Amino acid sequence: EVQLVESGGGLVQPGGSLRLSCAASGFTFSSYWMSWVRQAPGKGLEWVANIKEDGSEKYYVDSVKGRFTISRDNAKNSLFLQMNSLRAEDTAVYYCARARWSGSYQAFFDYWGQGTVVTVSS
Amino acid sequence: QSALTQPASVSGSPGQSITISCTGTSSDVGGYNLVSWYQQHPGKAPKLMIYDVTNRPSGVSNRFSGSKSGNTASLTISGLQAEDEADYYCGSCTSSSTVVFGGGTKLTVL
């Protein structure tokens, strides 16, 4: 059974940093692209970042470029999101998701974690 | 990248069919057969219901079906059941190798 379990969320002041983790099990982690998707309170889904199977390629939504860094440790079946210079608008539930590609295009997310809550407030 | 456009809400009675639309552009929905749909119950994680416009993952009821015409994709749920009441989101790949979602549609089963 595929399982994705996020951790690391919490309350942080504007300008602060937080590191999210996602522990994966039930599949060959090193064979899949992985992504972070967030959902602000009462809002829709927003793709944040993704990372290739071997970590050699990474993509980000424009609003987090230069502030967030996605990484992975295939030996530990883990995905990470380092978030720096946090802003109030980064407040959201952050989901770890397994990403599926079709050729050169990111197609869909077939498994999701339960999410971890990040609140940016003074 | 702008979000895809979905109706804020739709409703239907048990046993009826409803359709949720998802409108984008030729740079996303219209340009690729890579539209997906997700169901989200309150406080829960999204669940993949449809991928590649028309395909259902294993375990998803055949009451759920997807289609696309031009820049608009659609999710149809037939034989509505109480447990179908949830938020539904469409997603599409984009020309820049990212994913864009719709704003979400709240389905109410009357």
PDB file of C-alpha atoms in Angstrom:
ATOM      1  CA  GLU A   1       0.000   0.000   0.000  1.00  0.00           C
ATOM      2  CA  VAL A   2       1.364   3.394  -0.995  1.00  0.00           C
ATOM      3  CA  GLN A   3       1.755   5.721   1.969  1.00  0.00           C
ATOM      4  CA  LEU A   4       2.970   9.307   2.128  1.00  0.00           C
ATOM      5  CA  VAL A   5       3.302  10.892   5.559  1.00  0.00           C
ATOM      6  CA  GLU A   6       4.179  14.577   5.892  1.00  0.00           C
ATOM      7  CA  SER A   7       5.651  16.266   8.948  1.00  0.00           C
ATOM      8  CA  GLY A   8       7.378  19.473   9.932  1.00  0.00           C
ATOM      9  CA  GLY A   9       4.552  21.976   9.703  1.00  0.00           C
ATOM     10  CA  GLY A  10       3.873  24.572  12.379  1.00  0.00           C
ATOM     11  CA  LEU A  11       3.581  28.230  13.246  1.00  0.00           C
ATOM     12  CA  VAL A  12       6.389  30.480  12.024  1.00  0.00           C
ATOM     13  CA  GLN A  13       6.860  34.229  11.906  1.00  0.00           C
ATOM     14  CA  PRO A  14       7.046  36.122   8.607  1.00  0.00           C
ATOM     15  CA  GLY A  15      10.577  35.921   7.256  1.00  0.00           C
ATOM     16  CA  GLY A  16      11.219  32.665   9.068  1.00  0.00           C
ATOM     17  CA  SER A  17      12.080  29.194   7.799  1.00  0.00           C
ATOM     18  CA  LEU A  18      10.590  25.732   8.002  1.00  0.00           C
ATOM     19  CA  ARG A  19      11.562  22.347   6.614  1.00  0.00           C
ATOM     20  CA  LEU A  20       8.849  19.904   5.622  1.00  0.00           C
ATOM     21  CA  SER A  21       9.442  16.172   5.282  1.00  0.00           C
ATOM     22  CA  CYS A  22       7.516  13.395   3.585  1.00  0.00           C
ATOM     23  CA  ALA A  23       8.162   9.726   4.366  1.00  0.00           C
ATOM     24  CA  ALA A  24       7.219   7.392   1.520  1.00  0.00           C
ATOM     25  CA  SER A  25       6.511   3.673   1.647  1.00  0.00           C
ATOM     26  CA  GLY A  26       4.809   0.958  -0.367  1.00  0.00           C
ATOM     27  CA  PHE A  27       6.479   1.749  -3.691  1.00  0.00           C
ATOM     28  CA  THR A  28       9.933   2.172  -5.224  1.00  0.00           C
ATOM     29  CA  PHE A  29      10.463   5.803  -4.230  1.00  0.00           C
ATOM     30  CA  SER A  30      13.515   6.311  -6.423  1.00  0.00           C
ATOM     31  CA  SER A  31      11.483   5.501  -9.562  1.00  0.00           C
ATOM     32  CA  TYR A  32       9.022   8.391  -9.318  1.00  0.00           C
ATOM     33  CA  TRP A  33       8.920  12.148  -9.619  1.00  0.00           C
ATOM     34  CA  MET A  34       7.566  13.688  -6.433  1.00  0.00           C
ATOM     35  CA  SER A  35       5.767  16.964  -5.801  1.00  0.00           C
ATOM     36  CA  TRP A  36       4.540  19.368  -3.155  1.00  0.00           C
ATOM     37  CA  VAL A  37       1.045  20.809  -3.570  1.00  0.00           C
ATOM     38  CA  ARG A  38      -0.482  23.333  -1.173  1.00  0.00           C
ATOM     39  CA  GLN A  39      -3.950  24.535  -0.266  1.00  0.00           C
ATOM     40  CA  ALA A  40      -4.510  27.841   1.486  1.00  0.00           C
ATOM     41  CA  PRO A  41      -7.404  27.963   3.978  1.00  0.00           C
ATOM     42  CA  GLY A  42     -10.698  27.801   2.106  1.00  0.00           C
ATOM     43  CA  LYS A  43      -8.903  27.937  -1.246  1.00  0.00           C
ATOM     44  CA  GLY A  44      -8.054  25.597  -4.099  1.00  0.00           C
ATOM     45  CA  LEU A  45      -5.023  23.477  -4.848  1.00  0.00           C
ATOM     46  CA  GLU A  46      -1.748  24.997  -6.001  1.00  0.00           C
ATOM     47  CA  TRP A  47       1.186  23.000  -7.301  1.00  0.00           C
ATOM     48  CA  VAL A  48       4.378  24.209  -5.588  1.00  0.00           C
ATOM     49  CA  ALA A  49       7.358  22.173  -6.769  1.00  0.00           C
ATOM     50  CA  ASN A  50       8.491  18.865  -8.154  1.00  0.00           C
ATOM     51  CA  ILE A  51      11.672  16.848  -8.371  1.00  0.00           C
ATOM     52  CA  LYS A  52      12.864  14.172 -10.753  1.00  0.00           C
ATOM     53  CA  GLU A  53      13.526  10.590  -9.672  1.00  0.00           C
ATOM     54  CA  ASP A  54      17.254  11.180  -9.169  1.00  0.00           C
ATOM     55  CA  GLY A  55      16.950  14.792  -8.038  1.00  0.00           C
ATOM     56  CA  SER A  56      18.624  16.147 -11.158  1.00  0.00           C
ATOM     57  CA  GLU A  57      15.666  18.302 -12.235  1.00  0.00           C
ATOM     58  CA  LYS A  58      13.495  20.560 -10.127  1.00  0.00           C
ATOM     59  CA  TYR A  59      10.666  22.934 -11.012  1.00  0.00           C
ATOM     60  CA  TYR A  60       8.877  25.564  -8.931  1.00  0.00           C
ATOM     61  CA  VAL A  61       5.818  27.772  -9.160  1.00  0.00           C
ATOM     62  CA  ASP A  62       6.913  31.366  -9.738  1.00  0.00           C
ATOM     63  CA  SER A  63       5.716  32.591  -6.321  1.00  0.00           C
ATOM     64  CA  VAL A  64       8.213  30.401  -4.413  1.00  0.00           C
ATOM     65  CA  LYS A  65      11.240  30.532  -6.716  1.00  0.00           C
ATOM     66  CA  GLY A  66      14.341  31.592  -4.814  1.00  0.00           C
ATOM     67  CA  ARG A  67      12.675  30.950  -1.443  1.00  0.00           C
ATOM     68  CA  PHE A  68      11.744  27.250  -1.459  1.00  0.00           C
ATOM     69  CA  THR A  69      13.993  24.286  -2.248  1.00  0.00           C
ATOM     70  CA  ILE A  70      12.742  20.786  -2.955  1.00  0.00           C
ATOM     71  CA  SER A  71      15.055  17.841  -2.338  1.00  0.00           C
ATOM     72  CA  ARG A  72      14.950  14.106  -1.765  1.00  0.00           C
ATOM     73  CA  ASP A  73      16.913  11.289  -0.126  1.00  0.00           C
ATOM     74  CA  ASN A  74      16.230   8.096  -2.058  1.00  0.00           C
ATOM     75  CA  ALA A  75      18.177   6.003   0.448  1.00  0.00           C
ATOM     76  CA  LYS A  76      15.710   7.070   3.127  1.00  0.00           C
ATOM     77  CA  ASN A  77      12.606   7.221   0.899  1.00  0.00           C
ATOM     78  CA  SER A  78      12.111  10.833   1.898  1.00  0.00           C
ATOM     79  CA  LEU A  79      11.065  14.081   0.239  1.00  0.00           C
ATOM     80  CA  PHE A  80      11.770  17.521   1.661  1.00  0.00           C
ATOM     81  CA  LEU A  81      10.741  21.130   1.187  1.00  0.00           C
ATOM     82  CA  GLN A  82      12.972  23.821   2.672  1.00  0.00           C
ATOM     83  CA  MET A  83      10.965  27.016   2.975  1.00  0.00           C
ATOM     84  CA  ASN A  84      12.779  30.295   3.647  1.00  0.00           C
ATOM     85  CA  SER A  85      11.641  33.927   3.772  1.00  0.00           C
ATOM     86  CA  LEU A  86       8.136  32.767   4.555  1.00  0.00           C
ATOM     87  CA  ARG A  87       5.215  35.106   3.938  1.00  0.00           C
ATOM     88  CA  ALA A  88       1.655  35.204   5.217  1.00  0.00           C
ATOM     89  CA  GLU A  89       0.466  34.033   1.789  1.00  0.00           C
ATOM     90  CA  ASP A  90       2.441  30.796   2.223  1.00  0.00           C
ATOM     91  CA  THR A  91      -0.008  29.756   4.946  1.00  0.00           C
ATOM     92  CA  ALA A  92      -1.547  26.497   3.750  1.00  0.00           C
ATOM     93  CA  VAL A  93      -1.824  22.768   4.099  1.00  0.00           C
ATOM     94  CA  TYR A  94       1.150  21.289   2.265  1.00  0.00           C
ATOM     95  CA  TYR A  95       0.640  17.918   0.595  1.00  0.00           C
ATOM     96  CA  CYS A  96       3.292  15.537  -0.605  1.00  0.00           C
ATOM     97  CA  ALA A  97       2.169  13.780  -3.793  1.00  0.00           C
ATOM     98  CA  ARG A  98       3.513  11.195  -6.209  1.00  0.00           C
ATOM     99  CA  ALA A  99       3.696  12.752  -9.646  1.00  0.00           C
ATOM    100  CA  ARG A 100       3.134  10.940 -12.917  1.00  0.00           C
ATOM    101  CA  TRP A 101       4.505  12.171 -16.217  1.00  0.00           C
ATOM    102  CA  SER A 102       3.484  11.556 -19.787  1.00  0.00           C
ATOM    103  CA  GLY A 103       6.487  12.053 -22.019  1.00  0.00           C
ATOM    104  CA  SER A 104       7.826  15.534 -21.281  1.00  0.00           C
ATOM    105  CA  TYR A 105       4.780  16.707 -19.365  1.00  0.00           C
ATOM    106  CA  GLN A 106       3.768  16.441 -15.742  1.00  0.00           C
ATOM    107  CA  ALA A 107       0.392  14.761 -15.999  1.00  0.00           C
ATOM    108  CA  PHE A 108      -1.240  14.034 -12.635  1.00  0.00           C
ATOM    109  CA  PHE A 109      -0.802  13.070  -8.983  1.00  0.00           C
ATOM    110  CA  ASP A 110      -1.892   9.542  -8.135  1.00  0.00           C
ATOM    111  CA  TYR A 111      -1.175   9.383  -4.394  1.00  0.00           C
ATOM    112  CA  TRP A 112      -1.326  12.126  -1.763  1.00  0.00           C
ATOM    113  CA  GLY A 113      -0.299  12.387   1.869  1.00  0.00           C
ATOM    114  CA  GLN A 114      -2.637  13.685   4.566  1.00  0.00           C
ATOM    115  CA  GLY A 115      -0.935  17.081   4.609  1.00  0.00           C
ATOM    116  CA  THR A 116       0.908  19.215   7.150  1.00  0.00           C
ATOM    117  CA  VAL A 117      -0.250  22.670   8.195  1.00  0.00           C
ATOM    118  CA  VAL A 118       2.028  25.681   7.824  1.00  0.00           C
ATOM    119  CA  THR A 119       0.922  28.951   9.414  1.00  0.00           C
ATOM    120  CA  VAL A 120       2.929  32.127   8.830  1.00  0.00           C
ATOM    121  CA  SER A 121       1.915  34.787  11.319  1.00  0.00           C
ATOM    122  CA  SER A 122       3.367  37.144  13.874  1.00  0.00           C
TER     123      SER A 122
ATOM    124  CA  GLN B   1      -0.053  30.602 -15.102  1.00  0.00           C
ATOM    125  CA  SER B   2      -3.729  31.345 -14.401  1.00  0.00           C
ATOM    126  CA  ALA B   3      -5.940  28.819 -12.665  1.00  0.00           C
ATOM    127  CA  LEU B   4      -8.398  26.851 -14.749  1.00  0.00           C
ATOM    128  CA  THR B   5     -12.031  27.993 -14.525  1.00  0.00           C
ATOM    129  CA  GLN B   6     -14.608  25.817 -12.772  1.00  0.00           C
ATOM    130  CA  PRO B   7     -18.117  26.650 -11.549  1.00  0.00           C
ATOM    131  CA  ALA B   8     -18.100  27.405  -7.834  1.00  0.00           C
ATOM    132  CA  SER B   9     -20.914  24.979  -7.123  1.00  0.00           C
ATOM    133  CA  VAL B  10     -23.194  22.392  -8.672  1.00  0.00           C
ATOM    134  CA  SER B  11     -25.952  20.302  -7.169  1.00  0.00           C
ATOM    135  CA  GLY B  12     -28.087  17.315  -7.969  1.00  0.00           C
ATOM    136  CA  SER B  13     -30.452  14.821  -6.409  1.00  0.00           C
ATOM    137  CA  PRO B  14     -29.567  11.205  -5.663  1.00  0.00           C
ATOM    138  CA  GLY B  15     -29.663   9.112  -8.823  1.00  0.00           C
ATOM    139  CA  GLN B  16     -29.277  12.079 -11.130  1.00  0.00           C
ATOM    140  CA  SER B  17     -26.246  12.964 -13.262  1.00  0.00           C
ATOM    141  CA  ILE B  18     -24.210  16.142 -13.006  1.00  0.00           C
ATOM    142  CA  THR B  19     -21.379  17.613 -15.071  1.00  0.00           C
ATOM    143  CA  ILE B  20     -18.589  19.878 -13.876  1.00  0.00           C
ATOM    144  CA  SER B  21     -16.737  21.927 -16.471  1.00  0.00           C
ATOM    145  CA  CYS B  22     -13.113  23.015 -16.461  1.00  0.00           C
ATOM    146  CA  THR B  23     -12.046  25.706 -18.916  1.00  0.00           C
ATOM    147  CA  GLY B  24      -8.486  26.573 -19.779  1.00  0.00           C
ATOM    148  CA  THR B  25      -6.536  27.635 -22.831  1.00  0.00           C
ATOM    149  CA  SER B  26      -4.667  26.094 -25.718  1.00  0.00           C
ATOM    150  CA  SER B  27      -1.545  26.188 -23.509  1.00  0.00           C
ATOM    151  CA  ASP B  28      -3.015  23.769 -21.011  1.00  0.00           C
ATOM    152  CA  VAL B  29      -6.378  21.972 -21.307  1.00  0.00           C
ATOM    153  CA  GLY B  30      -6.713  22.429 -25.058  1.00  0.00           C
ATOM    154  CA  GLY B  31      -3.135  21.583 -25.884  1.00  0.00           C
ATOM    155  CA  TYR B  32      -2.766  18.190 -24.243  1.00  0.00           C
ATOM    156  CA  ASN B  33      -4.860  15.155 -23.353  1.00  0.00           C
ATOM    157  CA  LEU B  34      -3.525  15.349 -19.806  1.00  0.00           C
ATOM    158  CA  VAL B  35      -6.468  16.582 -17.752  1.00  0.00           C
ATOM    159  CA  SER B  36      -7.036  15.039 -14.338  1.00  0.00           C
ATOM    160  CA  TRP B  37      -9.810  15.292 -11.744  1.00  0.00           C
ATOM    161  CA  TYR B  38      -9.580  15.065  -7.955  1.00  0.00           C
ATOM    162  CA  GLN B  39     -12.211  14.562  -5.260  1.00  0.00           C
ATOM    163  CA  GLN B  40     -11.670  16.119  -1.843  1.00  0.00           C
ATOM    164  CA  HIS B  41     -13.868  15.575   1.176  1.00  0.00           C
ATOM    165  CA  PRO B  42     -13.667  18.157   4.002  1.00  0.00           C
ATOM    166  CA  GLY B  43     -10.452  17.842   5.970  1.00  0.00           C
ATOM    167  CA  LYS B  44      -9.147  15.071   3.739  1.00  0.00           C
ATOM    168  CA  ALA B  45      -6.470  14.770   1.090  1.00  0.00           C
ATOM    169  CA  PRO B  46      -7.419  14.958  -2.595  1.00  0.00           C
ATOM    170  CA  LYS B  47      -8.080  11.666  -4.370  1.00  0.00           C
ATOM    171  CA  LEU B  48      -7.395  11.057  -8.050  1.00  0.00           C
ATOM    172  CA  MET B  49     -10.631  10.227  -9.902  1.00  0.00           C
ATOM    173  CA  ILE B  50      -9.759  10.698 -13.599  1.00  0.00           C
ATOM    174  CA  TYR B  51      -6.452  11.035 -15.442  1.00  0.00           C
ATOM    175  CA  ASP B  52      -5.480  11.637 -19.052  1.00  0.00           C
ATOM    176  CA  VAL B  53      -8.963  13.093 -19.695  1.00  0.00           C
ATOM    177  CA  THR B  54     -10.911   9.830 -19.640  1.00  0.00           C
ATOM    178  CA  ASN B  55      -9.060   7.165 -17.618  1.00  0.00           C
ATOM    179  CA  ARG B  56     -10.191   5.945 -14.200  1.00  0.00           C
ATOM    180  CA  PRO B  57      -7.669   4.623 -11.675  1.00  0.00           C
ATOM    181  CA  SER B  58      -8.307   1.176 -10.298  1.00  0.00           C
ATOM    182  CA  GLY B  59     -10.978   1.286  -7.608  1.00  0.00           C
ATOM    183  CA  VAL B  60     -12.768   4.410  -8.828  1.00  0.00           C
ATOM    184  CA  SER B  61     -16.434   3.843  -9.628  1.00  0.00           C
ATOM    185  CA  ASN B  62     -17.450   3.776 -13.292  1.00  0.00           C
ATOM    186  CA  ARG B  63     -20.080   6.360 -12.371  1.00  0.00           C
ATOM    187  CA  PHE B  64     -17.272   8.882 -12.852  1.00  0.00           C
ATOM    188  CA  SER B  65     -16.303   9.758 -16.411  1.00  0.00           C
ATOM    189  CA  GLY B  66     -14.285  12.461 -18.130  1.00  0.00           C
ATOM    190  CA  SER B  67     -14.267  14.125 -21.523  1.00  0.00           C
ATOM    191  CA  LYS B  68     -12.800  17.102 -23.332  1.00  0.00           C
ATOM    192  CA  SER B  69     -13.737  19.402 -26.174  1.00  0.00           C
ATOM    193  CA  GLY B  70     -11.387  22.153 -27.223  1.00  0.00           C
ATOM    194  CA  ASN B  71     -10.228  24.126 -24.184  1.00  0.00           C
ATOM    195  CA  THR B  72     -12.916  22.710 -21.884  1.00  0.00           C
ATOM    196  CA  ALA B  73     -12.806  19.425 -19.987  1.00  0.00           C
ATOM    197  CA  SER B  74     -15.734  17.911 -18.134  1.00  0.00           C
ATOM    198  CA  LEU B  75     -16.310  15.492 -15.280  1.00  0.00           C
ATOM    199  CA  THR B  76     -19.637  13.667 -15.256  1.00  0.00           C
ATOM    200  CA  ILE B  77     -20.953  11.796 -12.240  1.00  0.00           C
ATOM    201  CA  SER B  78     -23.919   9.559 -12.941  1.00  0.00           C
ATOM    202  CA  GLY B  79     -26.245   7.944 -10.415  1.00  0.00           C
ATOM    203  CA  LEU B  80     -25.373  10.552  -7.769  1.00  0.00           C
ATOM    204  CA  GLN B  81     -24.884   9.219  -4.270  1.00  0.00           C
ATOM    205  CA  ALA B  82     -24.668  11.010  -0.947  1.00  0.00           C
ATOM    206  CA  GLU B  83     -20.978  10.131  -0.604  1.00  0.00           C
ATOM    207  CA  ASP B  84     -20.208  11.995  -3.843  1.00  0.00           C
ATOM    208  CA  GLU B  85     -20.763  15.274  -2.007  1.00  0.00           C
ATOM    209  CA  ALA B  86     -17.298  16.854  -1.988  1.00  0.00           C
ATOM    210  CA  ASP B  87     -15.108  19.424  -3.682  1.00  0.00           C
ATOM    211  CA  TYR B  88     -13.816  18.547  -7.141  1.00  0.00           C
ATOM    212  CA  TYR B  89     -10.707  19.976  -8.782  1.00  0.00           C
ATOM    213  CA  CYS B  90      -9.466  19.656 -12.327  1.00  0.00           C
ATOM    214  CA  GLY B  91      -5.791  19.809 -13.211  1.00  0.00           C
ATOM    215  CA  SER B  92      -3.861  20.090 -16.442  1.00  0.00           C
ATOM    216  CA  CYS B  93      -0.295  20.035 -17.557  1.00  0.00           C
ATOM    217  CA  THR B  94       0.997  23.221 -19.095  1.00  0.00           C
ATOM    218  CA  SER B  95       3.396  24.096 -21.855  1.00  0.00           C
ATOM    219  CA  SER B  96       6.024  24.921 -19.208  1.00  0.00           C
ATOM    220  CA  SER B  97       6.062  21.429 -17.668  1.00  0.00           C
ATOM    221  CA  THR B  98       4.103  22.516 -14.612  1.00  0.00           C
ATOM    222  CA  VAL B  99       0.598  21.688 -13.442  1.00  0.00           C
ATOM    223  CA  VAL B 100      -2.276  24.124 -13.038  1.00  0.00           C
ATOM    224  CA  PHE B 101      -5.467  23.391 -11.094  1.00  0.00           C
ATOM    225  CA  GLY B 102      -8.959  24.741 -11.311  1.00  0.00           C
ATOM    226  CA  GLY B 103     -10.462  26.781  -8.501  1.00  0.00           C
ATOM    227  CA  GLY B 104     -12.627  23.871  -7.380  1.00  0.00           C
ATOM    228  CA  THR B 105     -16.333  23.034  -7.512  1.00  0.00           C
ATOM    229  CA  LYS B 106     -18.442  22.201  -4.493  1.00  0.00           C
ATOM    230  CA  LEU B 107     -20.880  19.397  -5.284  1.00  0.00           C
ATOM    231  CA  THR B 108     -24.012  19.264  -3.140  1.00  0.00           C
ATOM    232  CA  VAL B 109     -26.215  16.179  -3.209  1.00  0.00           C
ATOM    233  CA  LEU B 110     -29.702  17.413  -2.381  1.00  0.00           C
TER     234      LEU B 110
END
